[in-house]
Short mmCIF file of C-alpha atoms and ligand atoms in Angstrom, two decimals:
data_model
loop_
_atom_site.label_atom_id
_atom_site.label_comp_id
_atom_site.label_asym_id
_atom_site.label_seq_id
_atom_site.Cartn_x
_atom_site.Cartn_y
_atom_site.Cartn_z
CA MET O 1 -103.38 -94.06 18.90
CA LYS O 2 -102.18 -91.43 16.27
CA LYS O 3 -100.10 -88.73 17.57
CA THR O 4 -100.90 -85.09 16.87
CA ILE O 5 -97.97 -82.69 16.05
CA LEU O 6 -98.32 -79.00 16.08
CA VAL O 7 -96.39 -77.71 13.07
CA THR O 8 -95.31 -73.93 13.07
CA GLY O 9 -94.59 -72.40 9.90
CA GLY O 10 -96.11 -75.27 8.09
CA ALA O 11 -97.00 -73.60 4.85
CA GLY O 12 -93.39 -72.77 4.38
CA TYR O 13 -90.80 -74.40 2.25
CA ILE O 14 -89.27 -77.15 4.71
CA GLY O 15 -92.51 -77.10 6.88
CA SER O 16 -94.72 -77.98 4.26
CA HIS O 17 -92.45 -80.94 2.96
CA THR O 18 -92.16 -82.08 6.55
CA VAL O 19 -95.99 -81.99 6.84
CA VAL O 20 -96.45 -84.48 3.76
CA GLU O 21 -94.21 -86.64 5.51
CA LEU O 22 -95.86 -86.67 8.81
CA LEU O 23 -99.24 -87.25 7.14
CA GLU O 24 -97.77 -90.18 5.25
CA ALA O 25 -96.50 -91.62 8.15
CA GLN O 26 -100.15 -91.53 9.84
CA TYR O 27 -99.45 -88.68 12.15
CA SER O 28 -102.35 -86.09 12.97
CA VAL O 29 -100.88 -82.64 12.03
CA ILE O 30 -101.77 -79.04 13.01
CA VAL O 31 -100.22 -76.47 11.44
CA ILE O 32 -100.00 -72.48 12.30
CA ASP O 33 -98.81 -69.98 9.82
CA ASN O 34 -99.27 -66.41 9.65
CA LEU O 35 -98.40 -66.73 5.99
CA TYR O 36 -95.97 -63.98 5.82
CA ASN O 37 -93.54 -65.76 3.75
CA SER O 38 -96.00 -68.28 2.13
CA SER O 39 -99.28 -69.17 0.76
CA ILE O 40 -102.53 -71.10 1.55
CA GLY O 41 -101.68 -72.80 -1.79
CA ALA O 42 -98.99 -74.85 0.03
CA ILE O 43 -101.72 -76.21 2.33
CA THR O 44 -103.84 -77.14 -0.67
CA ALA O 45 -100.72 -78.71 -2.36
CA ILE O 46 -100.34 -81.08 0.71
CA LYS O 47 -103.80 -82.11 0.89
CA ASN O 48 -103.71 -82.99 -2.87
CA ILE O 49 -100.54 -84.90 -2.50
CA THR O 50 -101.31 -87.05 0.55
CA GLY O 51 -105.26 -87.25 -0.10
CA LYS O 52 -105.19 -86.41 3.78
CA ASP O 53 -106.66 -83.65 5.82
CA LEU O 54 -104.96 -81.46 8.50
CA ILE O 55 -105.86 -78.52 10.48
CA PHE O 56 -104.88 -75.00 9.56
CA TYR O 57 -104.75 -71.93 11.71
CA GLU O 58 -103.75 -68.81 10.44
CA GLY O 59 -102.15 -66.61 13.17
CA ASP O 60 -98.89 -65.61 14.67
CA CYS O 61 -96.77 -67.80 16.92
CA THR O 62 -95.84 -64.67 19.07
CA ASP O 63 -99.64 -64.37 19.92
CA PHE O 64 -100.06 -66.08 23.48
CA ASN O 65 -103.95 -66.17 23.28
CA PHE O 66 -103.99 -67.35 19.92
CA LEU O 67 -101.68 -70.35 20.88
CA LYS O 68 -103.41 -71.09 24.03
CA ASN O 69 -106.63 -71.42 22.24
CA ILE O 70 -105.10 -73.96 19.96
CA PHE O 71 -103.64 -75.92 22.66
CA ASN O 72 -107.10 -75.49 24.51
CA LYS O 73 -108.86 -77.26 21.82
CA ASN O 74 -106.22 -79.94 20.70
CA LYS O 75 -104.37 -82.64 22.35
CA ILE O 76 -100.50 -82.10 21.20
CA ASP O 77 -97.96 -84.48 21.56
CA ALA O 78 -95.01 -82.61 20.04
CA VAL O 79 -94.13 -79.44 18.44
CA ILE O 80 -91.81 -78.96 15.31
CA HIS O 81 -91.18 -75.04 15.16
CA PHE O 82 -90.35 -73.99 11.89
CA ALA O 83 -91.94 -70.37 11.83
CA GLY O 84 -89.25 -67.65 11.79
CA TYR O 85 -87.86 -65.21 9.30
CA LYS O 86 -84.93 -66.41 7.44
CA ALA O 87 -83.67 -63.83 4.90
CA VAL O 88 -79.82 -63.22 6.02
CA GLY O 89 -79.66 -59.99 4.08
CA GLU O 90 -82.88 -58.43 5.30
CA SER O 91 -81.65 -59.45 8.80
CA VAL O 92 -78.70 -57.20 8.54
CA GLU O 93 -81.27 -54.34 7.57
CA LYS O 94 -83.90 -55.23 9.99
CA PRO O 95 -82.25 -56.76 13.08
CA LEU O 96 -85.12 -55.93 15.55
CA PHE O 97 -87.64 -57.20 13.50
CA TYR O 98 -85.54 -60.44 12.99
CA TYR O 99 -84.90 -60.78 16.98
CA LYS O 100 -88.45 -59.93 17.99
CA ASN O 101 -90.21 -62.21 15.79
CA ASN O 102 -87.81 -65.41 15.89
CA LEU O 103 -87.13 -65.10 19.57
CA ASP O 104 -90.74 -64.31 20.44
CA SER O 105 -92.19 -67.03 18.77
CA THR O 106 -89.82 -69.60 20.24
CA MET O 107 -90.64 -68.14 23.87
CA THR O 108 -94.27 -67.69 23.76
CA LEU O 109 -94.47 -71.15 22.26
CA LEU O 110 -92.57 -72.69 25.50
CA ALA O 111 -94.81 -70.72 27.62
CA VAL O 112 -97.98 -72.33 26.28
CA MET O 113 -96.47 -75.42 25.88
CA ARG O 114 -95.38 -75.52 29.79
CA GLU O 115 -99.01 -74.55 30.52
CA PHE O 116 -100.22 -77.49 28.59
CA LEU O 117 -97.70 -79.89 29.90
CA CYS O 118 -96.44 -80.59 26.37
CA THR O 119 -92.59 -81.53 26.54
CA LYS O 120 -91.66 -82.30 23.11
CA PHE O 121 -89.82 -79.82 20.72
CA VAL O 122 -87.87 -80.16 17.40
CA PHE O 123 -86.27 -77.03 16.48
CA SER O 124 -85.40 -75.58 13.05
CA SER O 125 -82.13 -74.58 13.62
CA SER O 126 -79.27 -73.91 11.07
CA ALA O 127 -75.73 -74.40 10.37
CA THR O 128 -75.50 -70.51 10.40
CA VAL O 129 -75.03 -71.24 14.24
CA TYR O 130 -71.49 -72.23 13.85
CA LEU O 131 -68.92 -69.65 14.28
CA ASP O 132 -66.12 -68.67 11.68
CA PRO O 133 -63.70 -71.46 12.03
CA ASN O 134 -60.84 -69.39 10.93
CA ASP O 135 -61.09 -67.44 14.01
CA VAL O 136 -59.10 -69.49 16.34
CA LYS O 137 -56.96 -66.77 18.19
CA TYR O 138 -58.38 -65.14 21.09
CA ASN O 139 -58.04 -61.38 21.33
CA GLU O 140 -59.91 -58.45 22.67
CA THR O 141 -62.12 -58.29 19.28
CA THR O 142 -62.85 -62.19 19.73
CA THR O 143 -66.29 -61.42 21.15
CA GLN O 144 -67.20 -59.18 18.33
CA THR O 145 -65.95 -61.24 15.49
CA ASN O 146 -66.58 -64.85 16.52
CA ARG O 147 -70.32 -64.97 16.32
CA PRO O 148 -72.93 -65.98 13.33
CA PHE O 149 -72.49 -63.67 10.31
CA SER O 150 -75.90 -62.05 10.64
CA PRO O 151 -78.69 -61.10 13.09
CA TYR O 152 -80.48 -63.81 11.42
CA GLY O 153 -77.80 -66.40 12.64
CA SER O 154 -77.56 -65.01 15.98
CA THR O 155 -81.49 -65.45 16.38
CA LYS O 156 -80.81 -69.13 15.64
CA LEU O 157 -77.93 -69.34 18.21
CA VAL O 158 -79.96 -67.32 21.00
CA GLN O 159 -82.76 -69.55 20.53
CA GLU O 160 -80.63 -72.56 20.79
CA TYR O 161 -79.32 -71.05 24.05
CA ILE O 162 -82.90 -70.42 25.37
CA LEU O 163 -84.08 -73.97 24.52
CA GLU O 164 -80.79 -75.40 25.96
CA ASP O 165 -81.15 -73.40 29.35
CA VAL O 166 -85.07 -74.01 29.51
CA ALA O 167 -84.13 -77.71 28.96
CA LYS O 168 -81.77 -77.70 31.69
CA GLY O 169 -83.89 -75.70 34.24
CA PHE O 170 -86.87 -76.61 36.35
CA GLU O 171 -89.77 -74.79 34.81
CA PHE O 172 -90.91 -78.26 33.00
CA GLU O 173 -89.92 -80.37 35.89
CA LYS O 174 -93.39 -81.44 36.96
CA VAL O 175 -93.80 -82.84 33.64
CA GLY O 176 -90.57 -84.61 33.40
CA GLY O 177 -88.51 -81.86 31.59
CA LEU O 178 -88.41 -80.24 28.27
CA GLN O 179 -86.91 -82.57 25.40
CA VAL O 180 -85.54 -80.58 22.70
CA VAL O 181 -83.84 -81.77 19.29
CA SER O 182 -82.37 -78.94 17.55
CA LEU O 183 -81.82 -79.79 13.76
CA ARG O 184 -79.06 -77.58 12.27
CA TYR O 185 -79.93 -77.74 8.51
CA PHE O 186 -77.11 -76.88 5.78
CA ASN O 187 -78.25 -75.99 2.21
CA PRO O 188 -81.82 -77.28 1.53
CA ILE O 189 -82.74 -77.30 -2.08
CA GLY O 190 -84.89 -79.66 -4.17
CA ALA O 191 -88.92 -80.06 -4.12
CA HIS O 192 -91.66 -82.56 -3.57
CA PHE O 193 -91.31 -85.54 -6.22
CA SER O 194 -94.92 -84.66 -7.53
CA GLY O 195 -93.71 -81.23 -8.70
CA GLU O 196 -96.57 -79.61 -6.55
CA LEU O 197 -95.02 -78.33 -3.71
CA GLY O 198 -91.47 -76.24 -3.82
CA GLU O 199 -89.67 -73.16 -2.74
CA ASP O 200 -91.45 -70.16 -3.49
CA PRO O 201 -89.25 -67.05 -2.20
CA ASN O 202 -90.78 -63.45 -2.18
CA GLY O 203 -88.79 -61.26 -4.65
CA VAL O 204 -85.55 -62.11 -6.28
CA PRO O 205 -84.06 -65.07 -4.67
CA ASN O 206 -80.88 -64.83 -2.46
CA ASN O 207 -80.05 -68.55 -2.69
CA LEU O 208 -78.46 -70.28 -5.68
CA ALA O 209 -80.83 -72.81 -6.33
CA PRO O 210 -84.14 -70.79 -6.66
CA TYR O 211 -81.95 -68.18 -8.42
CA ILE O 212 -80.91 -70.62 -11.08
CA THR O 213 -84.43 -72.29 -11.50
CA GLN O 214 -85.86 -68.64 -12.13
CA VAL O 215 -83.19 -68.07 -14.86
CA ALA O 216 -84.14 -71.23 -16.55
CA VAL O 217 -87.75 -70.49 -16.53
CA GLY O 218 -86.91 -66.94 -17.91
CA ARG O 219 -88.04 -64.75 -15.02
CA LEU O 220 -84.35 -63.81 -14.37
CA ARG O 221 -81.63 -63.28 -17.16
CA THR O 222 -78.30 -64.49 -15.68
CA LEU O 223 -76.88 -66.27 -12.82
CA GLN O 224 -74.02 -64.36 -11.20
CA VAL O 225 -71.44 -66.83 -9.67
CA PHE O 226 -70.05 -65.14 -6.74
CA GLY O 227 -66.12 -65.61 -7.19
CA ASP O 228 -64.04 -68.44 -8.78
CA ASP O 229 -61.04 -67.63 -7.07
CA TYR O 230 -61.51 -69.52 -3.78
CA PRO O 231 -58.91 -72.32 -2.76
CA THR O 232 -61.42 -74.95 -3.87
CA PRO O 233 -61.02 -77.43 -6.78
CA ASP O 234 -62.87 -75.60 -9.44
CA GLY O 235 -62.46 -72.01 -7.56
CA THR O 236 -66.07 -71.81 -6.38
CA CYS O 237 -67.60 -72.12 -3.08
CA LEU O 238 -68.39 -75.46 -1.70
CA ARG O 239 -71.48 -76.30 0.20
CA ASP O 240 -73.57 -79.06 1.36
CA TYR O 241 -76.88 -79.31 -0.47
CA ILE O 242 -79.37 -81.46 1.14
CA HIS O 243 -82.77 -82.67 -0.55
CA VAL O 244 -85.68 -81.06 1.11
CA VAL O 245 -87.37 -84.44 1.19
CA ASP O 246 -84.45 -86.03 2.93
CA LEU O 247 -84.52 -83.05 5.27
CA ALA O 248 -88.29 -83.46 5.88
CA LYS O 249 -87.67 -87.10 6.79
CA GLY O 250 -84.88 -86.29 9.29
CA HIS O 251 -87.67 -84.59 11.39
CA LEU O 252 -89.46 -87.72 11.62
CA SER O 253 -86.48 -89.15 12.64
CA GLY O 254 -86.09 -86.30 15.22
CA LEU O 255 -89.65 -86.94 16.71
CA GLU O 256 -89.11 -90.75 16.89
CA TYR O 257 -86.21 -90.11 18.80
CA ILE O 258 -87.90 -87.67 21.21
CA PHE O 259 -90.78 -89.93 21.73
CA ALA O 260 -88.50 -92.84 22.76
CA LYS O 261 -85.84 -91.03 25.08
CA GLU O 262 -86.65 -90.34 28.71
CA GLY O 263 -85.75 -87.21 30.59
CA LYS O 264 -84.94 -83.61 29.77
CA PHE O 265 -82.30 -82.74 27.11
CA PHE O 266 -81.11 -80.32 24.51
CA ASP O 267 -79.39 -82.26 21.79
CA PRO O 268 -78.05 -80.12 18.45
CA ILE O 269 -77.84 -82.50 15.50
CA ASN O 270 -76.64 -81.49 11.86
CA LEU O 271 -78.78 -82.54 9.00
CA GLY O 272 -76.57 -82.74 5.90
CA THR O 273 -75.12 -84.98 3.49
CA GLY O 274 -71.37 -84.30 4.30
CA ALA O 275 -70.58 -83.98 0.67
CA PRO O 276 -69.17 -80.79 -0.65
CA VAL O 277 -70.46 -79.75 -3.72
CA SER O 278 -69.15 -76.45 -5.90
CA VAL O 279 -71.41 -73.94 -7.35
CA PHE O 280 -70.12 -74.76 -10.90
CA GLN O 281 -71.38 -78.52 -10.20
CA VAL O 282 -74.61 -77.29 -9.18
CA ILE O 283 -74.91 -75.09 -12.31
CA GLU O 284 -73.99 -78.38 -14.37
CA SER O 285 -76.42 -80.50 -12.62
CA PHE O 286 -79.25 -78.05 -13.35
CA SER O 287 -78.27 -77.92 -17.21
CA LYS O 288 -78.64 -81.34 -17.18
CA ALA O 289 -82.16 -81.32 -15.65
CA VAL O 290 -83.01 -78.39 -17.44
CA GLY O 291 -81.68 -79.56 -20.88
CA LYS O 292 -79.57 -76.50 -21.76
CA SER O 293 -77.07 -74.70 -20.40
CA ILE O 294 -77.60 -72.03 -17.58
CA PRO O 295 -76.55 -68.74 -18.61
CA TYR O 296 -73.99 -67.24 -15.84
CA GLU O 297 -71.21 -64.74 -15.33
CA VAL O 298 -68.42 -64.95 -12.83
CA VAL O 299 -68.56 -61.67 -10.60
CA GLY O 300 -66.88 -60.70 -7.31
CA ARG O 301 -67.03 -62.68 -4.04
CA ARG O 302 -70.03 -61.97 -1.93
CA SER O 303 -69.34 -60.66 1.47
CA GLY O 304 -69.49 -63.16 4.09
CA ASP O 305 -69.12 -66.11 2.15
CA LEU O 306 -67.02 -68.92 3.41
CA ALA O 307 -64.70 -70.99 0.80
CA GLU O 308 -66.46 -74.34 2.17
CA PHE O 309 -68.96 -75.17 4.55
CA TYR O 310 -70.46 -78.68 5.11
CA ALA O 311 -71.66 -80.96 7.66
CA ASP O 312 -70.28 -83.90 9.53
CA PRO O 313 -73.43 -86.09 9.47
CA VAL O 314 -72.22 -88.75 11.76
CA LYS O 315 -74.15 -87.75 14.96
CA ALA O 316 -77.52 -87.87 12.68
CA LYS O 317 -76.78 -91.49 11.51
CA LYS O 318 -75.79 -92.61 15.12
CA VAL O 319 -78.54 -90.98 16.94
CA LEU O 320 -81.38 -90.78 14.53
CA ASP O 321 -80.41 -93.65 12.25
CA TRP O 322 -80.97 -91.00 9.67
CA GLN O 323 -78.97 -90.37 6.78
CA THR O 324 -79.58 -88.42 3.02
CA THR O 325 -80.62 -90.82 0.06
CA LEU O 326 -81.12 -88.30 -2.62
CA ASP O 327 -78.16 -86.98 -4.74
CA LEU O 328 -77.48 -83.53 -6.35
CA ASP O 329 -79.13 -84.53 -9.82
CA LYS O 330 -82.38 -85.73 -7.92
CA MET O 331 -82.38 -82.43 -6.12
CA THR O 332 -82.03 -80.18 -9.23
CA ALA O 333 -84.19 -82.55 -11.18
CA ASP O 334 -86.87 -81.78 -8.58
CA SER O 335 -86.19 -78.35 -8.23
CA TRP O 336 -86.69 -77.88 -11.87
CA ASN O 337 -89.81 -79.87 -12.25
CA TRP O 338 -91.59 -77.77 -9.54
CA GLN O 339 -90.49 -74.57 -11.27
CA LYS O 340 -91.38 -75.42 -14.50
CA ARG O 341 -94.83 -76.34 -13.63
CA HIS O 342 -95.19 -73.41 -11.54
CA PRO O 343 -93.31 -70.69 -13.15
CA ASN O 344 -94.57 -67.98 -10.59
CA GLY O 345 -94.83 -70.40 -7.60
CA PHE O 346 -97.94 -70.61 -5.69
CA LYS O 347 -99.21 -67.02 -7.12
CA ASN O 348 -101.16 -68.48 -9.64
CA LEU O 349 -102.78 -71.26 -7.75
P1 NAD C 1 -90.12 -70.44 5.06
O1 NAD C 1 -90.25 -68.79 5.07
O2 NAD C 1 -90.45 -71.06 3.69
O3 NAD C 1 -91.06 -70.86 6.26
C1 NAD C 1 -91.30 -70.34 7.46
C2 NAD C 1 -92.75 -70.06 7.46
O4 NAD C 1 -93.17 -69.54 9.02
C3 NAD C 1 -93.34 -69.03 6.50
O5 NAD C 1 -94.66 -69.77 5.84
C4 NAD C 1 -93.86 -67.80 7.25
O6 NAD C 1 -94.94 -67.25 6.84
C5 NAD C 1 -94.00 -68.51 8.98
N1 NAD C 1 -93.86 -67.68 9.79
C6 NAD C 1 -92.72 -66.63 10.04
N2 NAD C 1 -93.09 -66.08 11.19
C7 NAD C 1 -94.19 -66.62 11.87
C8 NAD C 1 -94.73 -66.12 12.99
N3 NAD C 1 -94.16 -65.44 13.99
N4 NAD C 1 -95.99 -67.04 13.25
C9 NAD C 1 -96.47 -67.76 12.45
N5 NAD C 1 -96.01 -67.97 11.28
C10 NAD C 1 -94.60 -67.46 10.90
O7 NAD C 1 -88.68 -70.82 5.64
P2 NAD C 1 -88.31 -72.22 5.60
O8 NAD C 1 -86.87 -72.30 4.28
O9 NAD C 1 -89.34 -73.43 5.34
O10 NAD C 1 -87.27 -72.43 6.81
C11 NAD C 1 -88.09 -73.08 7.93
C12 NAD C 1 -87.22 -72.95 9.28
O11 NAD C 1 -86.03 -73.62 8.82
C13 NAD C 1 -86.95 -71.22 9.55
O12 NAD C 1 -86.92 -71.34 10.82
C14 NAD C 1 -85.54 -71.31 8.88
O13 NAD C 1 -84.89 -70.10 9.76
C15 NAD C 1 -84.84 -72.57 9.24
N6 NAD C 1 -83.96 -72.68 8.29
C16 NAD C 1 -83.98 -72.65 6.99
C17 NAD C 1 -82.93 -73.03 5.92
C18 NAD C 1 -83.20 -72.78 4.37
O14 NAD C 1 -82.14 -72.63 3.62
N7 NAD C 1 -84.57 -72.71 3.88
C19 NAD C 1 -81.79 -73.27 6.40
C20 NAD C 1 -81.60 -73.47 7.85
C21 NAD C 1 -82.57 -73.20 8.65
C1 UD1 C 2 -77.00 -68.84 3.04
C2 UD1 C 2 -76.88 -68.11 4.04
C3 UD1 C 2 -77.46 -69.25 5.35
C4 UD1 C 2 -78.57 -69.80 5.26
C5 UD1 C 2 -78.58 -70.49 3.64
C6 UD1 C 2 -79.61 -71.21 3.30
C7 UD1 C 2 -75.41 -66.64 4.00
C8 UD1 C 2 -73.88 -65.95 4.30
N1 UD1 C 2 -75.71 -67.80 4.34
O1 UD1 C 2 -76.00 -69.87 2.80
O2 UD1 C 2 -77.31 -68.50 6.60
O3 UD1 C 2 -78.77 -70.71 5.77
O4 UD1 C 2 -78.30 -69.30 2.79
O5 UD1 C 2 -80.89 -70.30 3.37
O6 UD1 C 2 -76.10 -65.68 3.46
N2 UD1 C 2 -74.30 -68.02 -4.88
C9 UD1 C 2 -74.01 -67.47 -6.34
N3 UD1 C 2 -74.80 -66.66 -6.85
C10 UD1 C 2 -76.12 -66.68 -6.40
C11 UD1 C 2 -76.53 -67.07 -5.05
C12 UD1 C 2 -75.35 -67.77 -4.33
O7 UD1 C 2 -72.68 -67.73 -6.92
O8 UD1 C 2 -76.91 -65.77 -7.07
C13 UD1 C 2 -73.24 -68.98 -4.53
C14 UD1 C 2 -72.74 -68.47 -2.93
O9 UD1 C 2 -71.66 -67.57 -3.12
C15 UD1 C 2 -72.57 -69.65 -2.24
C16 UD1 C 2 -73.50 -70.76 -2.92
O10 UD1 C 2 -73.91 -70.09 -4.19
O11 UD1 C 2 -71.29 -70.04 -2.67
C17 UD1 C 2 -74.56 -71.04 -2.04
O12 UD1 C 2 -75.26 -69.89 -1.71
P1 UD1 C 2 -76.88 -69.89 -0.88
O13 UD1 C 2 -77.62 -70.59 -1.69
O14 UD1 C 2 -76.94 -68.27 -0.65
O15 UD1 C 2 -76.58 -70.35 0.39
P2 UD1 C 2 -75.37 -69.93 1.38
O16 UD1 C 2 -74.51 -68.81 1.14
O17 UD1 C 2 -74.46 -71.27 1.78
#
């Protein structure tokens, strides 16, 4: 029988791509989203791409009764939890807003899952949970500095602690224990191959790929490259960019793993390519995709940026039998295909 997956934040960037893959793999899907950072246009696009239907509830994951009502009406086999706020800079300005939404969502969801005997949880974590690797000496300031760079990162780490503790504890015992796969994403970019679904950030993008596509489409003037004096081959920072469709498929592998494995557990797993790519390489690849050079100027370093940051993806291969298949040129071509077809994102749909 078809399994039913509850996808919170399923109208968002990664969630919507994952819902497409779930529907194509014959899962039944229920999406919850409060549309704080997304649009109903994403749900329409999912239906158009797949030719399949899904159940959509507009509402908030911090609302216990709203969630309870959904679990009452539907038999849910597993949850993939994407819902959360994710803007690093905004989290520095509004930490309480971030902690409240991200932690409350996860805890409320867990409370309702426990009530309805649902024990399978795939969590959207982030590479930001990793601490500063340069901080190896322990001294009195360690507890202050050896932590994620932003309140956003801290919310992810604390959510992991909560999930790990609940998985170890006895509150889910009568149903065999909580099973959690925590997927730590590196830098997702790209869009669905159809060009009908993609990243649609609110306001001026902070991240590299959407900034470049908005320059290419004429919404922004020039890309600023944050530093070319890093100790890297071309002086710009190295990151692990991953195609959002590869990432979406990683969630299906996570689900299969959770459905096959017995007992209670919390398993953190990196989803990345393992290949470091520089800012200049990303710009060059986008220039090929767009067919003209991307205007940029080199400016000073952005505070908090690390010179290099990329995944060891070995565990994902071993445990999930998952690895990336799509290269940088495919990522940039798909990002551009989405942006040129939808210069204003979902806003005009
Ligand atoms: P997104 O903002 O596009 O999607 C998140 C969705 O959750 C949005 O549609 C938003 O409206 C919804 N939402 C937020 N709070 C909610 C709540 N309380 N109740 C219901 N819906 C709520 O972000 P994304 O890029 O798709 O990221 C998905 C998840 O992956 C997030 O948890 C994010 O922190 C994590 N993540 C993202 C990245 C990235 O680079 N995009 C990297 C690592 C981790
Ligand atoms: C950032 C977040 C991380 C989050 C990730 C994906 C920080 C410190 N980290 O990672 O928590 O998971 O986004 O959402 O904010 N760059 C430019 N010009 C720009 C934008 C970016 O040169 O206009 C450079 C950056 O300096 C960096 C690279 O491009 O070297 C990638 O930046 P970005 O897309 O913001 O991702 P991260 O900083 O790696």
